[in-house]
Amino acid sequence: MNDDTKILLKECNAGTKMAVQTLDQLLPSVHDRDFKNSLEKYRDAHVSFGDKLHTMANRGGTSGGDLGPVEKLSARIMTGMKLMLNDSDKKIASMLTDGCNMGIKSLSAYLNQYSAADDDARKIAANIIRLEESMSEDLRQYL
């Protein structure tokens, strides 16, 4: 496995872990049942991608992209503070839309930056981008 593939898988894995962590933190605050069901579906999809990424990274002899403790704590505190100010479904949808947009932007940049990554790594990154785009579109009805 070449270095570009390893780095792309690591970045994709870190992104899916961040998404799962954020969704886990926000789900208990969601009021609308349909909204909650939708977010649970997207959470499960991110977990599934994370499992695939972990398997791919292990096959290549590399570890997955774990978030550092400072990153985890910082994201948790930032999300918690925003929820303390406003825990409406509208605010949650807005926060998640911003996260989806960041994920799309970051993964697109990584695909360009690590162009020598193998086809499987590039395909899973593209599929995660499509998942983020779909989630962002579904969130619009709650904004």
mmCIF file of C-alpha atoms in Angstrom, residues 16-30 35-36 38-47 76 79 83 92 96 100 131-132 135 139:
data_model
loop_
_atom_site.group_PDB
_atom_site.id
_atom_site.type_symbol
_atom_site.label_atom_id
_atom_site.label_comp_id
_atom_site.label_asym_id
_atom_site.label_seq_id
_atom_site.Cartn_x
_atom_site.Cartn_y
_atom_site.Cartn_z
ATOM 1 C CA THR A 16 -16.082 9.148 9.890
ATOM 2 C CA LYS A 17 -15.099 8.904 13.547
ATOM 3 C CA MET A 18 -15.710 12.637 14.008
ATOM 4 C CA ALA A 19 -19.116 12.292 12.353
ATOM 5 C CA VAL A 20 -20.111 9.361 14.578
ATOM 6 C CA GLN A 21 -18.914 11.165 17.708
ATOM 7 C CA THR A 22 -20.848 14.297 16.787
ATOM 8 C CA LEU A 23 -24.027 12.393 15.922
ATOM 9 C CA ASP A 24 -23.788 10.424 19.170
ATOM 10 C CA GLN A 25 -23.542 13.693 21.069
ATOM 11 C CA LEU A 26 -26.414 15.370 19.227
ATOM 12 C CA LEU A 27 -28.942 12.527 18.903
ATOM 13 C CA PRO A 28 -30.192 12.732 22.514
ATOM 14 C CA SER A 29 -31.132 16.394 21.940
ATOM 15 C CA VAL A 30 -33.175 15.802 18.771
ATOM 16 C CA PHE A 35 -35.303 13.662 12.207
ATOM 17 C CA LYS A 36 -33.830 11.363 14.838
ATOM 18 C CA SER A 38 -32.767 9.982 9.723
ATOM 19 C CA LEU A 39 -29.724 10.892 11.811
ATOM 20 C CA GLU A 40 -29.503 7.354 13.189
ATOM 21 C CA LYS A 41 -29.459 6.054 9.600
ATOM 22 C CA TYR A 42 -26.584 8.394 8.741
ATOM 23 C CA ARG A 43 -24.763 7.491 11.933
ATOM 24 C CA ASP A 44 -24.984 3.806 11.038
ATOM 25 C CA ALA A 45 -23.719 4.541 7.519
ATOM 26 C CA HIS A 46 -20.700 6.376 8.961
ATOM 27 C CA VAL A 47 -20.015 3.458 11.318
ATOM 28 C CA ARG A 76 -17.285 17.811 22.251
ATOM 29 C CA THR A 79 -20.827 21.130 20.249
ATOM 30 C CA LEU A 83 -26.369 23.148 22.251
ATOM 31 C CA ILE A 92 -28.819 20.814 15.245
ATOM 32 C CA LEU A 96 -24.661 19.095 11.072
ATOM 33 C CA CYS A 100 -21.186 17.826 6.197
ATOM 34 C CA LEU A 131 -22.995 10.250 1.855
ATOM 35 C CA GLU A 132 -22.173 13.717 3.207
ATOM 36 C CA MET A 135 -27.059 13.970 4.480
ATOM 37 C CA LEU A 139 -30.971 18.131 6.622
#
